[in-house]
Coordinates of C-alpha atoms and ligand atoms in Angstrom, one line a residue:
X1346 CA 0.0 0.0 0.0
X1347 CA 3.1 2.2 0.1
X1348 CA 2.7 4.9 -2.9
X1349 CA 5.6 5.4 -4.4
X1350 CA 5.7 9.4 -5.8
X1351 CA 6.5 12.2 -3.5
X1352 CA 3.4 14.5 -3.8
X1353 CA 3.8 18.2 -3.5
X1354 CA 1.4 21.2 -3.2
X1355 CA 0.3 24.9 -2.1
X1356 CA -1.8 23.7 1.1
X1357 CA -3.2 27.5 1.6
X1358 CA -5.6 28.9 -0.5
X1359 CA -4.7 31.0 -3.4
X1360 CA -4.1 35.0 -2.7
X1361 CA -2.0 37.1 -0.7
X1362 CA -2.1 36.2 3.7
X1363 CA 0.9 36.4 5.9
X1364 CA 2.1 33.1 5.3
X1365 CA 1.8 30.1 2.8
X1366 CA 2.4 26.7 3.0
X1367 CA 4.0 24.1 0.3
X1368 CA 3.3 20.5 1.8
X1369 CA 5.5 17.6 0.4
X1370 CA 4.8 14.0 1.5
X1371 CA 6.5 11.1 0.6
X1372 CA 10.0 8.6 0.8
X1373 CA 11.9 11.7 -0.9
X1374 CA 10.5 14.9 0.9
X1375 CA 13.6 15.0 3.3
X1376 CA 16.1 14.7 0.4
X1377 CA 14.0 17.3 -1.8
X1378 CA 13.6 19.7 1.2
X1379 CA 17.6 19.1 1.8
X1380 CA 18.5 20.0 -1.8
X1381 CA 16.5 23.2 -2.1
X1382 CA 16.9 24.5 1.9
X1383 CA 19.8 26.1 3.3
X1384 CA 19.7 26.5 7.5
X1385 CA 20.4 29.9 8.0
X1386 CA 22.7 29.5 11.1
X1387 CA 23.7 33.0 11.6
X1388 CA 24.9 33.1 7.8
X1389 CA 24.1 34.6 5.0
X1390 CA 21.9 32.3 2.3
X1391 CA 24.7 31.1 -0.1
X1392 CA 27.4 30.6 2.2
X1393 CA 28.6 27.0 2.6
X1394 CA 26.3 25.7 5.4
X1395 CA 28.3 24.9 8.5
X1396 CA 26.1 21.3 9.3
X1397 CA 24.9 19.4 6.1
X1398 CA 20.9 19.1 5.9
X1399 CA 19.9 16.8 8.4
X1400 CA 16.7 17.4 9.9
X1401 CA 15.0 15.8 13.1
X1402 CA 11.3 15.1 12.8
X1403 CA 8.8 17.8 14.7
X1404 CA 11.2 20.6 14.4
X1405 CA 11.1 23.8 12.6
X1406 CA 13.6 25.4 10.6
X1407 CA 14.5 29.0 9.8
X1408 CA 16.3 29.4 6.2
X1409 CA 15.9 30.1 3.2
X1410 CA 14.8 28.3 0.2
X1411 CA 17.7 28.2 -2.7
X1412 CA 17.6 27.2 -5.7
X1413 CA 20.8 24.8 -5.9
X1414 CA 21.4 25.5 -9.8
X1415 CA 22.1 29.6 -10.0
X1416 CA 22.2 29.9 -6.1
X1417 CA 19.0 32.2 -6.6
X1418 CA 17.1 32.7 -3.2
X1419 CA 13.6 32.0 -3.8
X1420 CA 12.0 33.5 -0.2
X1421 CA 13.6 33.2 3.6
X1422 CA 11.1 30.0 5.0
X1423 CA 10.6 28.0 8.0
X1424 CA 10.8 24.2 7.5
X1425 CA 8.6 22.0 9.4
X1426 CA 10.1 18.1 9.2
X1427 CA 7.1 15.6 10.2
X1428 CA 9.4 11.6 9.9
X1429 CA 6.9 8.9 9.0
X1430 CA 5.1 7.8 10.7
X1431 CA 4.6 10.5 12.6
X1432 CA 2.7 12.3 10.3
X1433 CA -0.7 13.4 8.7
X1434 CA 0.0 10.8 6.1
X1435 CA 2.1 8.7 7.8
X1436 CA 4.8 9.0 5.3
X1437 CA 7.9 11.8 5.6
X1438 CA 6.4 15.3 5.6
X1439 CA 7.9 18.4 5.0
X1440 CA 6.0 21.7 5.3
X1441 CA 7.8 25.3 3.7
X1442 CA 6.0 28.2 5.4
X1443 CA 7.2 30.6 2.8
X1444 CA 5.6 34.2 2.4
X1445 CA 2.2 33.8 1.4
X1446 CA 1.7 35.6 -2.7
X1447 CA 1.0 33.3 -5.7
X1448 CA 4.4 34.2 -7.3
X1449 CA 6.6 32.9 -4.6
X1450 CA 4.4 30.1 -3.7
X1451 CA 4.4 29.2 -7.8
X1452 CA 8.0 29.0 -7.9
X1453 CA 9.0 27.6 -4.9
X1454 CA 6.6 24.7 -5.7
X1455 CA 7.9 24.7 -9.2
X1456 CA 11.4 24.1 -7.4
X1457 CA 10.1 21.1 -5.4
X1458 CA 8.1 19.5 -8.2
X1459 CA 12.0 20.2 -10.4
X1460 CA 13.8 18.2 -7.3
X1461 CA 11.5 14.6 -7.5
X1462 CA 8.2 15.6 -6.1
X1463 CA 4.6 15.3 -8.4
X1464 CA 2.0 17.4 -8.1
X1465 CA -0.5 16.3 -5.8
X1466 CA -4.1 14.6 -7.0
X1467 CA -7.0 16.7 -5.2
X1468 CA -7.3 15.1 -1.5
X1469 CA -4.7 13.2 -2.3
X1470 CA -2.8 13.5 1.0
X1471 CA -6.2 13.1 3.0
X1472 CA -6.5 9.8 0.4
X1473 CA -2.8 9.0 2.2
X1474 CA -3.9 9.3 5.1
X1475 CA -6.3 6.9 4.5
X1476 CA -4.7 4.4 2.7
X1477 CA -2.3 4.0 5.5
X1478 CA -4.8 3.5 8.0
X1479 CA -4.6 6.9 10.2
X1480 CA -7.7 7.5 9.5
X1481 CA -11.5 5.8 8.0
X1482 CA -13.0 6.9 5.4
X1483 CA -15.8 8.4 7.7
X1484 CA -12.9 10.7 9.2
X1485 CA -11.5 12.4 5.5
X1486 CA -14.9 12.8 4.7
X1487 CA -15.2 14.9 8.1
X1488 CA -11.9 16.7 6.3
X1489 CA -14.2 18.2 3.7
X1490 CA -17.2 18.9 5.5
X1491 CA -14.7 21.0 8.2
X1492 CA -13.7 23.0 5.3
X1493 CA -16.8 23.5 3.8
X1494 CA -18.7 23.8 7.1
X1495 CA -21.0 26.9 6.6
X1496 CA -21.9 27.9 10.6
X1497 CA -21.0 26.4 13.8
X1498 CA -23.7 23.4 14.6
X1499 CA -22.3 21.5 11.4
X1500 CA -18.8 22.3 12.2
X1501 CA -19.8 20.5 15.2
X1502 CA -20.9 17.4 13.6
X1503 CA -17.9 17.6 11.1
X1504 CA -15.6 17.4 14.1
X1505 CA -17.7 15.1 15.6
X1506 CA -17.1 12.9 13.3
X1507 CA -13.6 13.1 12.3
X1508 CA -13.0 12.3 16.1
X1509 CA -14.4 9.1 15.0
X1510 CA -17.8 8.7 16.4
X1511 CA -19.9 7.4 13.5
X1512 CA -16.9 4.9 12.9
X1513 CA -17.2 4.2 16.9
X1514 CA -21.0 3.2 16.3
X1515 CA -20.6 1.8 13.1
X1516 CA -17.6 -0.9 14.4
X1517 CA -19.8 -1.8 17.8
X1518 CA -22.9 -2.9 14.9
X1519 CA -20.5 -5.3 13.0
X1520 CA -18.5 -6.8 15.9
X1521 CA -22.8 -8.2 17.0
X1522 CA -22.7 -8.7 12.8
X1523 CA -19.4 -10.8 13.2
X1524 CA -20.1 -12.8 16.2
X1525 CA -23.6 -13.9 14.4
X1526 CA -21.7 -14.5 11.6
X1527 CA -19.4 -17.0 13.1
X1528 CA -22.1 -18.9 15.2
X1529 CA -23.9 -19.0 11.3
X1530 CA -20.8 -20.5 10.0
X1531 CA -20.5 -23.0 13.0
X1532 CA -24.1 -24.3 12.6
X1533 CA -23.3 -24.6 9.1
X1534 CA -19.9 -26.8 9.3
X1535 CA -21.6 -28.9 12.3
X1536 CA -25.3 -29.3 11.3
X1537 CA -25.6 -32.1 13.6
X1538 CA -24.5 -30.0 16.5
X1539 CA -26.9 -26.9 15.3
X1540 CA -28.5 -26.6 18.6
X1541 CA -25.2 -26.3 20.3
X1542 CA -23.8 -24.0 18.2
X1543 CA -26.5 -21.1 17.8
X1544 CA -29.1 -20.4 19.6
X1545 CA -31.6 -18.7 17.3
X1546 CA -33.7 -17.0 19.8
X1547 CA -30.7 -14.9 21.3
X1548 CA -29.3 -14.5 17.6
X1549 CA -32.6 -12.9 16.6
X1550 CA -32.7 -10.5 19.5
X1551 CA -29.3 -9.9 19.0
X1552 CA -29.5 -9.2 15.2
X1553 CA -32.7 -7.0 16.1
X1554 CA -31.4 -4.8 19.3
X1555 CA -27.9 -4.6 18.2
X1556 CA -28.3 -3.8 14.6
X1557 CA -31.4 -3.5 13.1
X1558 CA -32.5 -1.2 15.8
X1559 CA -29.4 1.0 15.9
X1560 CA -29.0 1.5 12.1
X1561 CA -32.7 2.6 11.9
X1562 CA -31.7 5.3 14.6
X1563 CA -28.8 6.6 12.5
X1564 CA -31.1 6.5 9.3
X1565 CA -33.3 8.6 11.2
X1566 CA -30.9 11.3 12.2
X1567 CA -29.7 11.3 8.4
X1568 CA -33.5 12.4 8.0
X1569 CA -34.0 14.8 11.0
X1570 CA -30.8 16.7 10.9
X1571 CA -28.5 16.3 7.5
X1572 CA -29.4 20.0 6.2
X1573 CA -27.2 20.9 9.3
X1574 CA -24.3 19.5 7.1
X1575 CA -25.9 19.5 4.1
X1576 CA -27.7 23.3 4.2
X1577 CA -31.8 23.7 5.1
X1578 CA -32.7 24.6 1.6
X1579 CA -35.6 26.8 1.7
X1580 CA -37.8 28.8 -1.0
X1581 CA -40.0 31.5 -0.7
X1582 CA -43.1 31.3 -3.0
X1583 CA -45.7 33.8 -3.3
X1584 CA -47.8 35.9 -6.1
X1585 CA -45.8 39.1 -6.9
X1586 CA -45.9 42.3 -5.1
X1587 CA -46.3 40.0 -2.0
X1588 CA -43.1 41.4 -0.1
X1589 CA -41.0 38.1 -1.3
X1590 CA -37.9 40.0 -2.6
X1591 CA -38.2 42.4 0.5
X1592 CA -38.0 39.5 3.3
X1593 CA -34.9 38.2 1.4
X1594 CA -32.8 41.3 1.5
X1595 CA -34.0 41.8 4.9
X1596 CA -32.7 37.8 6.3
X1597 CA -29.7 38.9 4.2
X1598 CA -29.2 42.0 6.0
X1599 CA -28.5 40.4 9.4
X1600 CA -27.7 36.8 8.3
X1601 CA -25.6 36.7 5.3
X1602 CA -23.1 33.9 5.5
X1603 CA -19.6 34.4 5.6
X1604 CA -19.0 31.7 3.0
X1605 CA -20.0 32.7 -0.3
X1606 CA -22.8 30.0 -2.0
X1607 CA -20.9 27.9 -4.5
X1608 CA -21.2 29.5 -8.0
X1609 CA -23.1 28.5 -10.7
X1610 CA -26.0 26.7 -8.7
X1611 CA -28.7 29.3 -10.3
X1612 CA -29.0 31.7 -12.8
X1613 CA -32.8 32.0 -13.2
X1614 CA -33.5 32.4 -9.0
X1615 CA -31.7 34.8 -6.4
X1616 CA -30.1 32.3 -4.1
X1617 CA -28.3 33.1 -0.7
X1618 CA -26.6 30.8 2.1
X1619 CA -27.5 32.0 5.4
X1620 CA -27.1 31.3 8.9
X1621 CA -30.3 31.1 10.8
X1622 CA -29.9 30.4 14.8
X1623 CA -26.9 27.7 13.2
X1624 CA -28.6 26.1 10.5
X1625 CA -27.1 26.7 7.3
X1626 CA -29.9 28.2 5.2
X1627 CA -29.8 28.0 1.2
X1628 CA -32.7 30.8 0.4
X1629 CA -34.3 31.0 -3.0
X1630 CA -36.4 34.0 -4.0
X1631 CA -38.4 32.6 -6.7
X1632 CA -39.5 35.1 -9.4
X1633 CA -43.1 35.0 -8.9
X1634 CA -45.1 32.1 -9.7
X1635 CA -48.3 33.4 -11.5
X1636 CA -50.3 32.3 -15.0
X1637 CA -48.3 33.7 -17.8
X1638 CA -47.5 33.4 -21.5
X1639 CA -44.7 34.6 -22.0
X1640 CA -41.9 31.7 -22.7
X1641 CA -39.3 33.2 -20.9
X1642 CA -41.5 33.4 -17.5
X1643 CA -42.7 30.1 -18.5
X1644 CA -39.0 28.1 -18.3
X1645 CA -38.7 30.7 -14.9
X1646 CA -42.2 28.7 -13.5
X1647 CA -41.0 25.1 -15.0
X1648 CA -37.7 25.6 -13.2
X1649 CA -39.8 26.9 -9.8
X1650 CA -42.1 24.0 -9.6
X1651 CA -38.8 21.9 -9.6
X1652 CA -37.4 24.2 -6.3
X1653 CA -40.7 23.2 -5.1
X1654 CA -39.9 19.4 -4.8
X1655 CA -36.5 20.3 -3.9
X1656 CA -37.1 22.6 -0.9
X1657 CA -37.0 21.4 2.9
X1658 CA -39.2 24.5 3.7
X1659 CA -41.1 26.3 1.9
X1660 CA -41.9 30.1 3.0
X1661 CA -45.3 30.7 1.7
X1662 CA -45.9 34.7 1.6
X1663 CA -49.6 36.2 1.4
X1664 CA -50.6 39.7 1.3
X1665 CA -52.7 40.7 4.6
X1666 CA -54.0 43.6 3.2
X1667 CA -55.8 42.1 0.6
X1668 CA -58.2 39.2 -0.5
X1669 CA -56.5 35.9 -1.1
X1670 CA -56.7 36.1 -5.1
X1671 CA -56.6 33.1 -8.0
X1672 CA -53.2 33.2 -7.9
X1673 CA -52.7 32.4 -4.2
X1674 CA -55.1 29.3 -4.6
X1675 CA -53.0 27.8 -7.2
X1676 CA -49.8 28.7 -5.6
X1677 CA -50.9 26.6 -2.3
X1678 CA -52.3 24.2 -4.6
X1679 CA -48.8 23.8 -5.9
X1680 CA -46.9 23.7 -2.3
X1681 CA -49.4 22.0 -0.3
X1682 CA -47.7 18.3 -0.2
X1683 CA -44.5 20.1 1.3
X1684 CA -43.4 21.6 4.8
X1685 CA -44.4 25.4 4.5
X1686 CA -44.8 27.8 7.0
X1687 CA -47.7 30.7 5.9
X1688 CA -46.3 33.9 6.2
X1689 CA -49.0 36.7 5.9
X1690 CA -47.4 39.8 4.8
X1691 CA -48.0 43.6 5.2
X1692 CA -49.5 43.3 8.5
X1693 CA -48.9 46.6 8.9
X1694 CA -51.4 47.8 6.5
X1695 CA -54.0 46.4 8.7
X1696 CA -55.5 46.7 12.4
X1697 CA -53.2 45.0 14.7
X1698 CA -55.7 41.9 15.8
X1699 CA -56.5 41.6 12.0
X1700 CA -57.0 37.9 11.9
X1701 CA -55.8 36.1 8.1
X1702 CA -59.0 34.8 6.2
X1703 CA -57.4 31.7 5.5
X1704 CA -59.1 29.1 4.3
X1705 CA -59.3 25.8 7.6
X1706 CA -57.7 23.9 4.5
X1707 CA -54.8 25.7 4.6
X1708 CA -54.2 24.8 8.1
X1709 CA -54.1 21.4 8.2
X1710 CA -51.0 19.2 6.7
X1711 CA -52.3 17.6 3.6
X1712 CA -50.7 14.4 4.2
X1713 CA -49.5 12.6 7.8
X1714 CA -45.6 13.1 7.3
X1715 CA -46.0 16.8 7.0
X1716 CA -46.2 18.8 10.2
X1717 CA -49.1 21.2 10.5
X1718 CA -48.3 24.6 9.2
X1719 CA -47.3 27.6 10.9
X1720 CA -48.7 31.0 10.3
X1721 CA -47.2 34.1 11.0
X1722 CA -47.7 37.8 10.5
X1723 CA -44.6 39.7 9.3
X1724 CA -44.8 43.4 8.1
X1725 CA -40.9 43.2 6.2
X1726 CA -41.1 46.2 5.6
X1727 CA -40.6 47.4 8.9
X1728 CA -39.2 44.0 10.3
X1729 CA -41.9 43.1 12.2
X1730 CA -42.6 39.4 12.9
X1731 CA -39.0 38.2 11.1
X1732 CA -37.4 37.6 13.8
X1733 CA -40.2 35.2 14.7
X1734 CA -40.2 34.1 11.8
X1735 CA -36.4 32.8 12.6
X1736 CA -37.6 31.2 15.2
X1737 CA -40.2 29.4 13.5
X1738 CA -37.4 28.7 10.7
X1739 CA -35.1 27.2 13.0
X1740 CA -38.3 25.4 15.2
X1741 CA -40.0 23.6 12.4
X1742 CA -36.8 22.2 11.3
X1743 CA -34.9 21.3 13.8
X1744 CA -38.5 19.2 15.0
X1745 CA -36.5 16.3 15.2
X1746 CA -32.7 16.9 16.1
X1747 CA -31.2 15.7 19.5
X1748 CA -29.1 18.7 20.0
X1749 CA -26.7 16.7 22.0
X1750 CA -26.4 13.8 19.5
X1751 CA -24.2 15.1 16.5
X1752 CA -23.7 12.1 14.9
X1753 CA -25.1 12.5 11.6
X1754 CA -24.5 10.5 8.3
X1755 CA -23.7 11.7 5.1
X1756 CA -26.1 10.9 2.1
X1757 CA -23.3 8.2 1.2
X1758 CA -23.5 6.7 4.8
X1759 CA -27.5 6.8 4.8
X1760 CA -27.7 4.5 1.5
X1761 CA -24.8 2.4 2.8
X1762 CA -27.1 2.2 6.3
X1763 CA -29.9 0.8 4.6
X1764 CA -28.7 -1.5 2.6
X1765 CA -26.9 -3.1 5.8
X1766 CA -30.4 -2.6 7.5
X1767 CA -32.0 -4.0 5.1
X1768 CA -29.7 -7.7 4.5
X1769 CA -29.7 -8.0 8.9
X1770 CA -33.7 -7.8 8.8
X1771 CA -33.9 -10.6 6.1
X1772 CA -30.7 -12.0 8.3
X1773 CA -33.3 -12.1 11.3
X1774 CA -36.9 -13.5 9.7
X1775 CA -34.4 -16.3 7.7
X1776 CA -33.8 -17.0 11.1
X1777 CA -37.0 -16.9 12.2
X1778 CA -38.6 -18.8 8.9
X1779 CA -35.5 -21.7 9.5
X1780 CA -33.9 -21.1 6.0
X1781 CA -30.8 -22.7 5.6
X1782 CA -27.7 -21.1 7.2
X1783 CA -25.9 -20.5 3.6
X1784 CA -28.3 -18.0 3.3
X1785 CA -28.2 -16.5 6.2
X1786 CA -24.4 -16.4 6.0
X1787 CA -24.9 -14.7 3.1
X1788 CA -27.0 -11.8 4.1
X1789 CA -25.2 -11.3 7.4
X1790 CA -22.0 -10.7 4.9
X1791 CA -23.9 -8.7 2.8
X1792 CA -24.9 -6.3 5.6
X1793 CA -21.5 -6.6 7.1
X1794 CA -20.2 -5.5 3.6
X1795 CA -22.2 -2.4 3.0
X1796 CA -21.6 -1.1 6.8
X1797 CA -17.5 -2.0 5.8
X1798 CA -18.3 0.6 2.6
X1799 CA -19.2 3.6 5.5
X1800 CA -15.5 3.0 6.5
X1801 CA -13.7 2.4 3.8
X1802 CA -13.2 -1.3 4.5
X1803 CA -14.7 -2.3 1.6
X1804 CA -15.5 -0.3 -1.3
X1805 CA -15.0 0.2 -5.0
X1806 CA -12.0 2.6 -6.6
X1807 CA -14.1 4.0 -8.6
X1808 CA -16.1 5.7 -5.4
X1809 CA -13.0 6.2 -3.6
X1810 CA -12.1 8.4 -6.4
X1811 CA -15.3 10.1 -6.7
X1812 CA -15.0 10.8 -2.8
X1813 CA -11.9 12.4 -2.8
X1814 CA -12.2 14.2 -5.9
X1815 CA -14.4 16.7 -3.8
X1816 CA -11.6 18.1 -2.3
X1817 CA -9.1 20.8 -3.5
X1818 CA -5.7 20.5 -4.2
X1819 CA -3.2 20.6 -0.8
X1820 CA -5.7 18.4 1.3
Ligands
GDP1225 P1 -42.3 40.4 -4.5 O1 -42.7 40.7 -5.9 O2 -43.1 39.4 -3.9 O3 -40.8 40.1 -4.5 O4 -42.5 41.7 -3.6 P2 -41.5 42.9 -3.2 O5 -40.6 42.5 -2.1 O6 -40.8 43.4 -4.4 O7 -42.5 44.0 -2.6 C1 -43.5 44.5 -3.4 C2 -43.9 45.8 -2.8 O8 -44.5 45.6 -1.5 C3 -42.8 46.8 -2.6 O9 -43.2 48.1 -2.8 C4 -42.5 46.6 -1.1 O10 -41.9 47.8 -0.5 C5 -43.8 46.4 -0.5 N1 -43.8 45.7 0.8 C6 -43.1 44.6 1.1 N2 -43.3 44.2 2.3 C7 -44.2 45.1 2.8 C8 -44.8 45.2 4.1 O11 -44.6 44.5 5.1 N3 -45.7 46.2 4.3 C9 -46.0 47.1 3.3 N4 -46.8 48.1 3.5 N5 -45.4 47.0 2.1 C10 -44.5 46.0 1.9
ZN1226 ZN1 -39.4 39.9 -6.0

């Protein structure tokens, strides 16, 4: 499993900061840093260095990088010297803190990559790190997800779990997998001692409290609480002139994300991240969905209706001031089979205790998954009732989260879960039903197979690749 290239690459993002940092990992980063480092002991970069380059591992260096050719001095560095396996990837590590500036950085690198080392693959060294066993594959995914985490409840969960807890929970359900699986294997070697060698009962309790039982509650947190890694994505719908536009600027005014929303993920809709009481909110404004003939509106509506079946949420805004018209029927007639709070605008144009005329219809949930919807008064305009509205945001959501619990699977994890959950149950009625032991063996493998895919244990290159490819270069 050793790799055999020294990888190299800018680990800080691109742009001018205070420092930057050239990682090199590999059998030959101490002989590349050696050739292109000088110590500076007290001397001046290009005189004869008074001890050869020899470097002990966790110390840092203060020198300057040269290139060995024309004696050119690239940028005066500290070198940090990480000896496998002591190290992120368990291999020999070398860090350059250089000055941080795209130039220097460039051509230091360009040095390295001259001297033996190959640029690195995106996530290659968290891939390293997980080839050689320092980490799961649970843990480098928490890599990305700490990166990308938008506000602080899913930084939680992305440290959560690169601390190793789903792996924790995910090892305790196949060691009860395992130990089935050998009594399965026993009873099927010794059929004449089968009551000796398994006792169904206990195997079926076993299978039922120690697995099935324990995947369905990580399934279910998936469900509850993955738009706190994944992003609450929520849409607000509404004829026009309802005050859609002006409750978007004003949740943007106050709760704009730092993070920018990755590019490209809509041209036809205004769509912001924000951070509402720590949930990562993806907002949409949709352009108005009303009866139209004109094609361009049309593809807008098309592509609205699609928002629709992809929201979490759905902000559904009325006018207070006025008559619920056509146009609002058909709109709840469109959102009805989703989560959507009511949210009746303009409240100021009306007598405080003005009570909605909404139709008892509108208050119920249309179907038994859906909670019951909330309606609120807001008057955006002078932001009245949107703070509430946060709340509600934030309450109807997070409906199902265990604040304390902050393990939370990926999408990845989730299919992985139930196809595990899925080959134990037929594990446990095959038990049940007496069918023969082969094929129980089988679907206790089967379900021991797909949990190994959650950690890496057993899983196809081709996914592997897809999983790391989602970092950036220097990971
Ligand atoms: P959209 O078409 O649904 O996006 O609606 P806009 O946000 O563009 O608002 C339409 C008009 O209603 C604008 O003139 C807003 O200033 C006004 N408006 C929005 N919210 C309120 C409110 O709470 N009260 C009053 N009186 N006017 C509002
Ligand atoms: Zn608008």
């Amino acid at each position: 499993m050793t790799n055999s290239a020294t990888i190299a690459a800018i680990a800080t993002p691109a742009g001018s900061g205070g420092i930057g940092i050239i990682k090199i990992s590999g059998k030959d980063a101490l002989t590349i840093a050696a050739s292109v480092f000088r110590k500076s002991c007290g001397r001046t970069p290009n005189s004869e260095p008074r001890t050869p380059n020899v470097f002990e591992s966790h110390r840092l260096y203060h020198g300057y990088v040269v290139n060995p050719e024309n004696g050119r001095v690239l940028d005066e560095i500290l070198l940090a010297v990480m000896v496998a396996p002591y190290s992120y990837t368990r291999e020999d590590v070398v860090e350059i803190h250089a000055h941080s500036g795209p130039a220097v950085l460039t051509a230091i690198l360009n040095l390295v990559l001259k001297h033996g080392a190959r640029l690195a693959d995106p996530g290659e060294f968290t891939k390293r790190a997980y080839l050689s066993g320092r980490i799961d594959l649970t843990q480098a995914e928490a890599v990305i997800d700490i990166i990308n985490a938008k506000t602080e409840k899913s930084l939680d969960i992305a440290t959560a779990q690169i601390r190793g807890n789903i792996k924790a929970h995910i090892e305790s359900v196949r060691d009860s997998l395992f130990h089935i699986l050998a009594e399965t294997e026993a009873a099927i070697d010794f059929p004449e001692d089968v009551e000796e060698t398994i006792d169904t009962d206990s195997a079926v309790e076993v299978i039922q409290n120690q697995v099935v039982d324990k995947l369905n509650k990580l399934i279910k947190q998936y469900e509850n609480a993955h738009f706190l890694r994944d992003g609450l994505k929520v849409l607000i719908a509404g004829r026009p002139n309802v005050g859609k536009s002006s409750l978007m600027n004003c949740l943007l005014r106050k709760d704009r994300a730092i993070v920018t929303p990755i590019p490209g993920t809509t041209r036809d809709f205004i769509e912001e991240t924000l951070n509402i009481r720590g949930i990562p909110v993806t907002i949409t404004d949709t352009a108005g969905l009303h009866e139209t003939d004109d094609p361009v509106e049309i593809l807008g509506i098309k592509k609205a209706y699609e928002y629709i079946e992809d929201a979490d949420l759905i902000l559904f805004m009325t006018d207070l001031s006025q008559p619920l018209t056509p146009d609002d029927h058909e709109i709840y007639e469109k959102i009805s089979h989703k989560n959507f709070i009511l949210v009746a605008n303009k409240a100021d144009l009306v007598e405080e205790k003005f009570e909605p005329d909404i139709p008892d219809a509108w208050k119920l949930p249309i179907s038994p998954e859906l909670r019951k919807p909330e309606i609120i008064k807001t008057s955006v305009r002078y932001d009245r009732g949107v703070d509430a509205l946060r709340d509600l945001i934030a309450a109807v959501s997070m409906g199902g989260y265990d604040d304390k619990n902050t393990i939370i699977p990926n999408l990845r994890h989730k299919l992985a879960l139930e196809r595990g959950l899925q080959a134990a149950s037929s594990a446990a009625s095959g038990i049940q039903n007496g069918t023969p032991f082969e094929l129980i063996s089988m679907d206790i493998q089967e379900s021991l197979d797909s949990l190994g895919e959650i950690l890496g244990i057993t899983i196809r290159e081709d996914i592997l690749d897809q999983i790391f490819s989602r970092f950036c270069i220097g990971k």
